[in-house]
Coordinates of C-alpha atoms in Angstrom, one line a residue:
Chain G
M1 CA 149.0 -34.6 -84.5
P2 CA 149.1 -30.8 -83.6
G3 CA 146.0 -28.9 -84.7
L4 CA 145.9 -26.0 -87.1
E5 CA 145.0 -23.7 -84.2
D6 CA 148.6 -24.2 -82.9
L7 CA 149.9 -22.9 -86.2
Y8 CA 147.5 -20.3 -87.3
R9 CA 147.2 -18.1 -84.2
E10 CA 145.0 -15.0 -84.5
I11 CA 147.9 -12.6 -84.2
I12 CA 149.7 -14.4 -87.0
L13 CA 146.7 -14.1 -89.3
D14 CA 146.4 -10.5 -88.3
H15 CA 149.9 -9.8 -89.4
Y16 CA 149.3 -11.8 -92.6
R17 CA 146.2 -9.9 -93.5
T18 CA 147.6 -6.5 -92.5
P19 CA 151.4 -6.7 -92.9
R20 CA 153.4 -4.0 -91.1
N21 CA 156.3 -2.1 -92.7
R22 CA 155.6 -3.3 -96.2
G23 CA 157.5 -1.5 -99.0
E24 CA 160.9 -0.6 -100.1
L25 CA 163.6 1.9 -99.0
A26 CA 166.0 3.8 -101.2
P27 CA 169.8 3.7 -100.7
P28 CA 171.7 4.2 -98.5
A29 CA 169.4 1.6 -97.0
V30 CA 170.8 -1.9 -97.8
R31 CA 168.7 -4.5 -99.6
A32 CA 168.9 -8.3 -99.2
E33 CA 166.9 -11.0 -100.9
G34 CA 166.0 -14.4 -99.4
H35 CA 164.5 -17.5 -101.1
N36 CA 162.7 -20.4 -99.6
P37 CA 163.9 -23.2 -101.9
L38 CA 161.0 -25.4 -100.7
C39 CA 158.1 -23.3 -102.0
G40 CA 159.8 -20.6 -104.1
D41 CA 158.8 -17.8 -101.8
E42 CA 160.9 -14.6 -102.2
I43 CA 161.4 -11.9 -99.7
Q44 CA 163.3 -8.6 -99.8
V45 CA 164.4 -6.8 -96.6
Y46 CA 165.4 -3.1 -96.8
L47 CA 167.4 -2.0 -93.7
D48 CA 168.3 1.6 -92.8
V49 CA 170.8 1.8 -90.0
V50 CA 171.8 5.1 -88.5
D51 CA 174.5 5.2 -85.8
G52 CA 174.2 1.5 -85.1
V53 CA 170.4 1.7 -84.6
V54 CA 167.7 0.3 -87.0
N55 CA 166.2 3.6 -88.2
D56 CA 163.8 2.0 -90.6
I57 CA 163.0 -1.4 -92.1
K58 CA 160.7 -2.5 -95.0
V59 CA 159.8 -5.9 -96.3
A60 CA 158.7 -6.8 -99.8
G61 CA 158.0 -10.0 -101.6
Q62 CA 155.4 -12.8 -101.5
G63 CA 154.9 -15.8 -99.3
C64 CA 152.6 -17.9 -97.2
S65 CA 150.9 -16.7 -94.0
I66 CA 153.8 -18.0 -91.8
S67 CA 156.6 -16.3 -93.7
Q68 CA 154.7 -13.1 -94.2
S69 CA 153.5 -12.7 -90.6
S70 CA 157.0 -13.6 -89.3
A71 CA 158.4 -10.9 -91.6
S72 CA 155.9 -8.4 -90.4
M73 CA 156.5 -9.1 -86.7
M74 CA 160.2 -9.1 -87.3
S75 CA 160.1 -5.7 -88.8
Q76 CA 158.2 -4.3 -85.9
A77 CA 160.4 -6.0 -83.3
V78 CA 163.7 -4.7 -84.7
K79 CA 162.7 -1.1 -85.6
G80 CA 164.5 1.3 -83.2
K81 CA 166.8 -1.4 -81.8
G82 CA 170.5 -1.3 -81.7
L83 CA 172.3 -3.9 -83.9
A84 CA 173.6 -5.9 -80.9
E85 CA 170.1 -6.2 -79.6
V86 CA 168.8 -7.2 -83.1
R87 CA 171.5 -9.9 -83.2
A88 CA 170.4 -11.3 -79.9
L89 CA 166.8 -11.2 -81.0
V90 CA 167.5 -13.1 -84.2
R91 CA 169.4 -15.7 -82.2
R92 CA 166.6 -16.0 -79.7
F93 CA 164.0 -16.4 -82.5
R94 CA 166.0 -18.9 -84.4
G95 CA 166.5 -20.8 -81.1
M96 CA 162.7 -20.9 -80.6
M97 CA 162.5 -22.3 -84.1
S98 CA 165.0 -25.0 -83.0
V99 CA 167.8 -23.6 -85.3
E100 CA 171.1 -24.0 -83.5
D101 CA 173.5 -21.1 -83.9
A102 CA 177.2 -21.4 -83.3
E103 CA 178.6 -19.7 -80.2
D104 CA 179.7 -16.2 -80.7
E105 CA 180.0 -13.0 -78.6
I106 CA 176.3 -13.1 -77.6
T107 CA 176.0 -15.1 -74.4
A108 CA 173.3 -17.6 -73.7
A109 CA 172.1 -15.3 -70.8
E110 CA 171.8 -12.3 -73.2
T111 CA 169.9 -14.4 -75.6
A112 CA 167.6 -15.8 -73.0
A113 CA 166.9 -12.3 -71.7
V114 CA 165.5 -11.1 -75.0
K115 CA 161.8 -10.6 -75.0
L116 CA 159.9 -12.0 -77.9
G117 CA 156.6 -10.4 -77.4
D118 CA 154.1 -11.1 -80.2
L119 CA 156.7 -13.3 -81.8
E120 CA 155.9 -16.0 -79.2
A121 CA 152.8 -16.6 -81.3
L122 CA 155.0 -18.3 -83.8
Q123 CA 156.1 -20.9 -81.3
G124 CA 153.6 -23.4 -82.7
V125 CA 155.5 -23.5 -86.0
V126 CA 158.1 -25.9 -84.5
K127 CA 155.4 -28.6 -84.3
F128 CA 155.2 -28.3 -88.1
P129 CA 158.9 -28.8 -89.0
V130 CA 158.3 -28.3 -92.7
R131 CA 157.2 -24.7 -91.9
I132 CA 160.2 -23.7 -89.9
K133 CA 161.9 -22.5 -93.1
C134 CA 158.9 -20.3 -93.7
A135 CA 159.2 -18.7 -90.3
T136 CA 162.9 -18.1 -90.4
L137 CA 163.1 -16.8 -94.0
A138 CA 162.7 -13.1 -93.0
W139 CA 165.1 -13.5 -90.2
N140 CA 167.8 -15.1 -92.3
T141 CA 167.3 -12.3 -94.9
L142 CA 167.6 -9.7 -92.1
L143 CA 171.0 -11.3 -91.2
L144 CA 172.0 -11.1 -94.8
A145 CA 171.0 -7.4 -94.9
M146 CA 173.0 -6.7 -91.8
S147 CA 176.1 -8.3 -93.4
E148 CA 175.7 -5.9 -96.3
L149 CA 175.9 -2.9 -94.0
P150 CA 179.0 -0.7 -94.5
A151 CA 181.5 -1.2 -91.7
A152 CA 180.9 1.4 -89.0
Chain E
M1 CA 140.9 -55.6 -120.1
S2 CA 138.8 -53.4 -117.9
F3 CA 140.5 -51.1 -115.5
D4 CA 139.2 -50.8 -112.0
A5 CA 141.0 -48.3 -109.7
A6 CA 139.6 -49.8 -106.6
T7 CA 141.2 -53.2 -107.5
V8 CA 144.4 -51.5 -108.4
R9 CA 144.4 -49.6 -105.1
K10 CA 144.5 -52.9 -103.2
D11 CA 147.9 -53.6 -104.7
F12 CA 149.4 -50.6 -102.8
P13 CA 150.0 -51.4 -99.2
I14 CA 150.7 -47.8 -98.1
L15 CA 147.2 -46.8 -99.3
D16 CA 145.8 -49.3 -96.8
R17 CA 147.2 -47.5 -93.8
T18 CA 145.6 -44.7 -92.0
L19 CA 147.0 -41.5 -90.4
D20 CA 145.2 -40.3 -87.3
G21 CA 142.5 -42.8 -88.0
R22 CA 141.7 -41.6 -91.5
P23 CA 142.7 -42.9 -94.9
I24 CA 145.4 -41.3 -97.0
V25 CA 144.3 -39.4 -100.1
Y26 CA 147.5 -39.5 -102.1
L27 CA 147.4 -36.8 -104.8
D28 CA 151.1 -36.3 -105.3
S29 CA 152.0 -38.9 -107.9
A30 CA 153.5 -36.3 -110.3
N31 CA 156.1 -35.8 -107.5
T32 CA 156.6 -39.5 -106.9
S33 CA 154.3 -42.5 -107.2
Q34 CA 153.4 -45.1 -104.6
K35 CA 154.7 -48.7 -105.0
P36 CA 152.6 -51.8 -105.6
R37 CA 153.1 -55.1 -103.7
Q38 CA 154.3 -56.7 -106.9
V39 CA 157.3 -54.3 -107.1
I40 CA 158.1 -54.5 -103.4
D41 CA 158.0 -58.3 -103.5
A42 CA 160.1 -58.4 -106.6
M43 CA 162.8 -56.4 -104.9
T44 CA 162.6 -58.3 -101.7
Q45 CA 162.7 -61.7 -103.5
F46 CA 165.7 -60.5 -105.5
M47 CA 167.6 -59.5 -102.4
E48 CA 166.6 -62.7 -100.5
N49 CA 167.3 -65.1 -103.3
S50 CA 169.2 -63.7 -106.2
Y51 CA 171.3 -60.7 -105.1
A52 CA 174.9 -60.7 -106.5
P53 CA 177.1 -58.4 -108.6
I54 CA 176.3 -58.1 -112.2
N55 CA 178.4 -58.2 -115.3
R56 CA 181.7 -59.1 -113.5
S57 CA 181.6 -62.5 -111.8
A58 CA 181.5 -66.0 -113.3
Y59 CA 179.6 -67.9 -110.6
K60 CA 176.0 -69.0 -111.1
L61 CA 174.5 -66.6 -108.6
A62 CA 176.1 -63.6 -110.4
A63 CA 175.1 -64.9 -113.8
D64 CA 171.5 -65.2 -112.6
A65 CA 171.5 -61.7 -111.1
T66 CA 173.0 -60.4 -114.3
E67 CA 170.2 -62.1 -116.3
L68 CA 167.5 -60.6 -114.1
F69 CA 169.2 -57.1 -114.4
E70 CA 169.4 -57.3 -118.1
G71 CA 165.9 -58.8 -118.3
A72 CA 164.7 -55.5 -116.7
R73 CA 166.6 -53.6 -119.4
R74 CA 164.7 -55.6 -122.0
K75 CA 161.4 -54.9 -120.3
V76 CA 162.1 -51.2 -120.1
G77 CA 163.1 -51.1 -123.7
E78 CA 159.9 -52.9 -124.8
F79 CA 157.8 -50.6 -122.7
I80 CA 158.8 -47.6 -124.7
N81 CA 159.1 -49.6 -128.0
A82 CA 162.9 -49.1 -128.2
P83 CA 164.4 -50.9 -131.3
S84 CA 167.0 -52.5 -129.0
A85 CA 167.4 -52.9 -125.3
D86 CA 171.0 -51.9 -125.7
E87 CA 169.8 -48.4 -126.3
V88 CA 168.5 -48.2 -122.8
V89 CA 171.0 -46.7 -120.4
F90 CA 170.2 -46.9 -116.7
T91 CA 170.8 -43.7 -114.7
K92 CA 169.9 -42.4 -111.3
N93 CA 166.8 -40.6 -112.6
A94 CA 165.5 -38.5 -115.5
T95 CA 167.5 -35.6 -114.2
E96 CA 170.7 -37.5 -114.5
S97 CA 169.6 -38.7 -118.0
L98 CA 169.2 -35.1 -119.1
N99 CA 172.5 -34.1 -117.5
L100 CA 174.2 -37.1 -119.3
V101 CA 173.0 -35.8 -122.7
A102 CA 173.9 -32.2 -122.0
S103 CA 177.3 -33.1 -120.6
S104 CA 178.3 -35.8 -123.0
W105 CA 176.6 -35.0 -126.3
G106 CA 176.5 -31.3 -125.5
R107 CA 180.2 -30.9 -124.7
A108 CA 181.2 -32.9 -127.8
N109 CA 178.9 -31.1 -130.2
L110 CA 178.0 -27.6 -128.9
H111 CA 180.2 -24.6 -129.2
A112 CA 180.0 -20.8 -128.6
G113 CA 176.9 -19.4 -130.4
D114 CA 175.2 -22.7 -131.0
V115 CA 171.5 -22.6 -130.2
V116 CA 169.5 -24.9 -127.9
V117 CA 165.7 -24.5 -128.0
L118 CA 163.7 -25.1 -124.8
T119 CA 160.2 -24.3 -123.8
H120 CA 158.7 -22.2 -121.1
M121 CA 157.2 -25.2 -119.3
E122 CA 160.4 -27.1 -118.7
H123 CA 161.4 -28.6 -115.4
H124 CA 164.7 -27.3 -113.9
A125 CA 166.3 -30.6 -114.9
N126 CA 165.8 -29.5 -118.6
I127 CA 166.9 -25.9 -118.0
V128 CA 169.9 -25.8 -115.6
P129 CA 172.1 -28.3 -117.5
W130 CA 171.8 -26.0 -120.5
H131 CA 172.4 -22.9 -118.4
M132 CA 175.6 -24.6 -117.3
L133 CA 176.6 -25.0 -121.0
V134 CA 175.7 -21.3 -121.6
A135 CA 178.3 -20.4 -118.8
E136 CA 180.9 -23.0 -120.0
R137 CA 180.5 -22.9 -123.7
G138 CA 178.7 -19.7 -124.6
I139 CA 175.8 -21.6 -126.2
R140 CA 172.5 -19.6 -126.7
L141 CA 169.0 -20.6 -125.5
R142 CA 165.8 -19.9 -127.3
W143 CA 162.4 -20.5 -125.7
V144 CA 159.1 -21.7 -127.2
P145 CA 156.4 -19.6 -125.4
L146 CA 153.0 -20.8 -124.2
T147 CA 149.5 -20.1 -125.2
A148 CA 147.0 -18.7 -122.7
D149 CA 145.7 -22.1 -121.9
G150 CA 149.1 -23.5 -121.2
Q151 CA 150.0 -25.3 -124.5
L152 CA 153.1 -24.7 -126.5
D153 CA 152.7 -21.7 -128.8
L154 CA 154.1 -23.1 -132.1
T155 CA 153.4 -20.0 -134.2
D156 CA 157.0 -19.1 -134.5
L157 CA 158.5 -22.6 -134.1
A158 CA 160.2 -22.7 -137.5
T159 CA 161.9 -19.4 -136.7
L160 CA 162.9 -20.5 -133.2
L161 CA 164.4 -23.8 -134.6
D162 CA 166.1 -22.1 -137.5
G163 CA 169.8 -22.9 -137.1
A164 CA 169.3 -24.7 -133.8
K165 CA 171.4 -27.7 -132.9
V166 CA 169.1 -29.1 -130.1
F167 CA 165.4 -29.0 -129.3
S168 CA 164.9 -30.3 -125.8
F169 CA 161.3 -30.3 -124.5
T170 CA 158.9 -32.0 -122.1
A171 CA 156.3 -34.6 -123.3
M172 CA 154.1 -33.6 -120.4
S173 CA 154.4 -30.6 -118.1
N174 CA 154.8 -31.5 -114.4
V175 CA 152.9 -28.2 -113.5
L176 CA 150.3 -27.7 -116.2
G177 CA 149.7 -31.4 -117.1
T178 CA 150.0 -30.3 -120.8
I179 CA 150.8 -33.1 -123.2
T180 CA 152.9 -31.8 -126.0
P181 CA 152.8 -32.9 -129.7
V182 CA 156.1 -34.8 -129.5
K183 CA 156.0 -36.4 -132.9
L184 CA 155.3 -33.0 -134.6
L185 CA 158.0 -31.3 -132.5
C186 CA 160.5 -34.0 -133.5
E187 CA 159.7 -33.6 -137.1
A188 CA 160.0 -29.8 -137.0
A189 CA 163.3 -30.1 -135.2
H190 CA 164.7 -32.6 -137.6
A191 CA 163.6 -30.5 -140.6
A192 CA 165.7 -27.7 -139.1
G193 CA 168.7 -30.0 -138.5
A194 CA 168.4 -30.1 -134.7
I195 CA 168.4 -33.3 -132.6
T196 CA 165.6 -33.8 -130.1
I197 CA 165.7 -34.6 -126.4
V198 CA 162.3 -35.5 -124.8
D199 CA 161.8 -35.2 -121.1
A200 CA 159.3 -38.0 -120.8
C201 CA 159.4 -38.2 -117.0
Q202 CA 155.8 -37.2 -116.6
Y203 CA 154.6 -38.9 -119.7
V204 CA 155.9 -42.5 -119.6
P205 CA 154.1 -43.4 -116.3
H206 CA 150.7 -42.4 -117.8
N207 CA 150.6 -43.1 -121.5
V208 CA 151.6 -45.5 -124.2
T209 CA 155.1 -44.5 -125.1
D210 CA 156.6 -45.3 -128.5
V211 CA 159.9 -43.7 -129.1
Q212 CA 160.0 -44.9 -132.7
T213 CA 156.7 -43.3 -133.6
W214 CA 157.9 -40.1 -131.9
G215 CA 161.0 -40.1 -134.0
A216 CA 162.9 -38.7 -131.0
D217 CA 166.7 -38.9 -130.5
F218 CA 166.9 -39.0 -126.7
V219 CA 164.2 -39.8 -124.2
A220 CA 164.6 -39.4 -120.4
F221 CA 162.4 -40.9 -117.7
S222 CA 162.4 -42.0 -114.1
S223 CA 161.4 -45.3 -112.4
H224 CA 160.0 -43.7 -109.2
K225 CA 157.1 -41.9 -111.0
M226 CA 155.9 -45.2 -112.6
C227 CA 155.4 -47.4 -109.6
G228 CA 159.1 -48.4 -109.4
P229 CA 161.7 -47.5 -106.8
S230 CA 163.5 -44.3 -106.5
G231 CA 167.2 -44.2 -107.4
V232 CA 167.0 -45.4 -111.0
G233 CA 165.9 -43.8 -114.2
A234 CA 166.6 -44.4 -117.9
L235 CA 167.9 -42.7 -120.9
W236 CA 166.9 -44.1 -124.3
A237 CA 168.8 -42.9 -127.3
R238 CA 169.5 -44.0 -130.9
A239 CA 172.4 -46.4 -130.9
A240 CA 174.4 -44.3 -133.4
L241 CA 174.2 -41.3 -131.1
L242 CA 175.2 -43.2 -128.0
D243 CA 178.1 -44.9 -129.9
A244 CA 179.5 -41.5 -131.0
M245 CA 179.2 -39.8 -127.6
P246 CA 182.1 -39.6 -125.2
P247 CA 181.5 -41.3 -121.8
F248 CA 179.8 -39.4 -118.9
L249 CA 181.2 -40.9 -115.7
G250 CA 184.4 -42.9 -115.6
G251 CA 185.1 -46.0 -113.6
G252 CA 184.4 -49.7 -113.5
N253 CA 182.0 -51.4 -115.9
M254 CA 182.2 -48.6 -118.5
I255 CA 185.6 -49.6 -119.9
A256 CA 186.9 -52.1 -122.4
D257 CA 190.5 -51.6 -121.3
V258 CA 192.5 -49.3 -119.0
R259 CA 196.2 -48.8 -119.4
L260 CA 198.7 -46.5 -117.7
D261 CA 198.4 -44.1 -120.6
G262 CA 194.6 -44.2 -121.2
F263 CA 191.4 -46.2 -121.6
T264 CA 188.9 -47.4 -124.1
C265 CA 185.2 -47.5 -123.5
A266 CA 182.9 -50.6 -123.3
P267 CA 180.2 -50.7 -125.9
V268 CA 176.8 -49.1 -125.0
P269 CA 175.0 -49.2 -122.7
A270 CA 177.8 -50.2 -120.4
K271 CA 179.8 -47.2 -121.6
F272 CA 177.4 -44.9 -119.7
E273 CA 177.0 -47.1 -116.6
A274 CA 180.1 -46.5 -114.6
G275 CA 180.3 -48.3 -111.2
T276 CA 177.9 -50.7 -109.6
P277 CA 174.4 -49.6 -110.7
P278 CA 171.3 -49.6 -108.6
I279 CA 170.9 -53.4 -109.1
V280 CA 167.9 -54.0 -106.9
E281 CA 166.2 -50.8 -108.1
V282 CA 166.6 -51.8 -111.8
V283 CA 165.0 -55.1 -111.0
G284 CA 162.2 -53.2 -109.3
M285 CA 161.8 -50.9 -112.3
G286 CA 161.4 -54.0 -114.4
A287 CA 158.7 -55.3 -112.1
A288 CA 157.0 -51.9 -112.3
V289 CA 157.0 -52.2 -116.1
D290 CA 155.4 -55.6 -115.8
Y291 CA 152.8 -54.2 -113.5
L292 CA 151.9 -51.3 -115.7
T293 CA 152.0 -53.5 -118.8
A294 CA 149.5 -55.9 -117.2
L295 CA 147.2 -52.9 -116.5
G296 CA 147.6 -51.7 -120.1
M297 CA 148.9 -48.2 -120.7
A298 CA 146.0 -47.4 -122.9
N299 CA 143.7 -48.3 -120.0
V300 CA 145.8 -46.1 -117.7
R301 CA 145.5 -43.2 -120.0
R302 CA 141.7 -43.6 -120.4
H303 CA 141.3 -43.9 -116.6
E304 CA 143.3 -40.7 -116.0
M305 CA 141.4 -38.8 -118.7
D306 CA 138.1 -39.7 -117.1
L307 CA 139.5 -38.8 -113.6
A308 CA 141.0 -35.4 -114.8
D309 CA 137.6 -34.6 -116.4
Y310 CA 135.8 -35.5 -113.2
A311 CA 138.1 -33.6 -111.0
I312 CA 138.1 -30.5 -113.1
N313 CA 134.3 -30.5 -113.4
T314 CA 133.8 -31.2 -109.6
L315 CA 136.2 -28.4 -108.5
T316 CA 134.9 -25.8 -111.0
E317 CA 131.2 -26.6 -110.4
R318 CA 131.7 -26.4 -106.7
Y319 CA 134.0 -23.4 -106.4
G320 CA 133.4 -21.5 -109.7
D321 CA 135.6 -18.4 -109.8
D322 CA 137.2 -19.2 -106.5
I323 CA 139.4 -21.8 -108.1
T324 CA 141.7 -21.4 -111.1
I325 CA 143.0 -24.6 -112.6
H326 CA 146.1 -23.9 -114.8
G327 CA 146.7 -25.6 -118.1
P328 CA 144.5 -26.9 -120.9
T329 CA 140.8 -27.6 -120.3
N330 CA 140.8 -30.1 -123.3
I331 CA 141.3 -33.5 -121.7
E332 CA 142.8 -34.8 -124.9
V333 CA 146.0 -32.7 -124.4
R334 CA 146.4 -32.9 -120.7
G335 CA 147.1 -35.5 -118.0
A336 CA 145.6 -35.7 -114.6
T337 CA 148.0 -33.2 -113.0
L338 CA 146.1 -30.2 -111.8
S339 CA 147.9 -27.1 -110.6
F340 CA 145.5 -24.6 -109.1
A341 CA 145.0 -21.4 -107.2
F342 CA 142.3 -21.2 -104.6
R343 CA 140.7 -18.1 -103.1
G344 CA 144.0 -16.3 -102.9
I345 CA 145.3 -18.6 -100.2
H346 CA 148.9 -19.3 -100.4
P347 CA 149.5 -22.9 -101.7
H348 CA 151.7 -23.6 -98.7
D349 CA 148.9 -22.7 -96.3
L350 CA 146.4 -24.6 -98.5
S351 CA 148.4 -27.8 -98.4
Q352 CA 148.7 -27.4 -94.6
V353 CA 144.9 -27.3 -94.4
L354 CA 144.4 -30.2 -96.8
D355 CA 146.9 -32.2 -94.8
Q356 CA 144.5 -32.1 -91.8
H357 CA 142.3 -34.3 -94.0
N358 CA 145.3 -36.5 -95.1
V359 CA 144.9 -35.0 -98.6
C360 CA 148.5 -35.0 -99.9
V361 CA 149.2 -32.4 -102.6
R362 CA 152.4 -30.6 -103.6
A363 CA 152.7 -26.9 -102.8
G364 CA 155.5 -25.0 -104.3
H365 CA 157.3 -24.1 -107.5
H366 CA 157.5 -27.7 -108.8
C367 CA 161.1 -27.1 -109.9
A368 CA 159.8 -25.0 -112.8
K369 CA 160.4 -21.4 -111.6
P370 CA 160.5 -19.8 -115.0
L371 CA 157.0 -21.2 -115.7
M372 CA 155.8 -20.1 -112.2
R373 CA 156.9 -16.5 -113.0
L374 CA 154.9 -16.7 -116.3
L375 CA 151.9 -17.8 -114.3
G376 CA 152.4 -14.8 -112.0
A377 CA 152.8 -17.1 -108.9
N378 CA 155.7 -18.1 -106.7
A379 CA 153.9 -21.3 -106.0
T380 CA 150.8 -23.3 -106.9
A381 CA 149.1 -26.2 -105.2
R382 CA 149.1 -29.3 -107.4
A383 CA 146.9 -32.4 -107.2
S384 CA 148.1 -35.2 -109.4
F385 CA 146.2 -38.4 -109.9
Y386 CA 147.4 -41.9 -110.8
I387 CA 146.1 -45.4 -111.3
Y388 CA 145.2 -45.9 -107.7
N389 CA 143.1 -42.8 -107.4
D390 CA 139.4 -42.6 -108.2
E391 CA 136.5 -40.1 -108.1
S392 CA 136.3 -40.4 -104.3
D393 CA 139.8 -38.8 -104.1
A394 CA 138.7 -35.9 -106.2
D395 CA 135.7 -35.5 -103.9
S396 CA 137.9 -35.7 -100.8
L397 CA 140.0 -32.9 -102.3
A398 CA 137.0 -30.8 -103.0
D399 CA 135.6 -31.4 -99.5
A400 CA 138.9 -30.5 -97.8
L401 CA 139.2 -27.3 -99.7
E402 CA 136.0 -26.1 -98.1
G403 CA 137.7 -25.4 -94.7
A404 CA 140.6 -23.4 -96.1
S405 CA 139.0 -20.0 -96.5
D406 CA 137.4 -20.0 -93.1
I407 CA 140.8 -20.1 -91.4
F408 CA 142.4 -17.3 -93.3
G409 CA 139.3 -15.1 -93.5
L410 CA 140.4 -13.6 -96.8

């Protein structure tokens, strides 16, 4: 059985105790809400995109250490990135969480080239399958927010 | 008869096994209970020796299977002191029982503006079917609020029930453990002209149940929480109500006749049991009733009161203000289901830590999100005790909690 140290890495706990980019954004930033049906956790992602680039992002809501730290790291990772890059990152992260995404315009090579940085710390979550939904909650909510963006 | 949890525990094979070399501390019986050897054997023997279709074939094997199936119905009826076994309808679970009432009785009797009264501590199974009728029929919902210690606040009950058609409420909260005054609530509802629906899913496995003393109209419960298999539950209702209700699901077994231009229903309970029922599971539920009856439900209740008392005292003495146990402190009005918050640690993380010690608790919203919002939490951890638990399980929970705060450094 995998030990708790595989799950609760120090960087995860750091993001849990001191979450980055907490808060809300006023319109024209878009807002999306995600729910983890397993535990009732709720998360809101506010996304401000200017000229195809994530100008700002904020995260609100409550959740466990895994969902909150994943949200915090996600917000750091996507800020300042172009939307195509963000999509590749989401895909790469979901892939690390063993979530299979359908083929689309993002190639496997592009996805593989994405650097996860601190997000690698969440790798241990796959050993605790019940918690994968916690780790992916913020990312799925980010995708929802991106789908709410007005067409460029 | 004296009750000894250590002896009872020996009847449950799964509690004999170990995980990673350590025993299992199963504290999730409000979610679903474990199964004793007697139930497992009854189901296996039935499949090995007696399995056949019921109610539709003339040969001996089928007749015997039918008798065993209907015998289980009699046992279940006696277990809740139903006036007649024919008032016991087998369903998939308590959720389906409640949906059956809302769908069948509700659609036949509720119209725009009619009022259904619920409470703030209901399970989603006793909320969502009514929300569906709000959307479909335009009925209105009123809610009985809670007191600070998690009991029903009955101050304005008469006003809430005034003009209501239905009062549907839990007999025991799956989150707070609160036992509600069912008889009193039924009397108040009937005085106001409302029918009563009792969600007894958490109550029947732990207490002496007497639907006649309650004076209820409908009572729903599940097999899997009372040592029986999953996949079967029951709805008890007054025969006159069942007779007057339209059918729920259509198909085989529930008809008296089918013509090209229509059908007529079989008498109850068959009217509400379309298709092949969970035959083996019903037999298993009957065996579970036998098992619990032999233990004595009054003994079960006494054991769980003692255990709840011990667990609450142990946890509060050890952790003081670091632990908040929701629900009543008075053991007389609560079961051994303890929802708690601990040192600000998210329940999901808490249960992960407890799992390292094989302590199995539920972390989540417990299918009662309106109540969770009132508690100001998205989730709680919940330890629920049953007949096979004893004080050592409460001690194991208390010990396992010790390590939780170290990890999160909160």
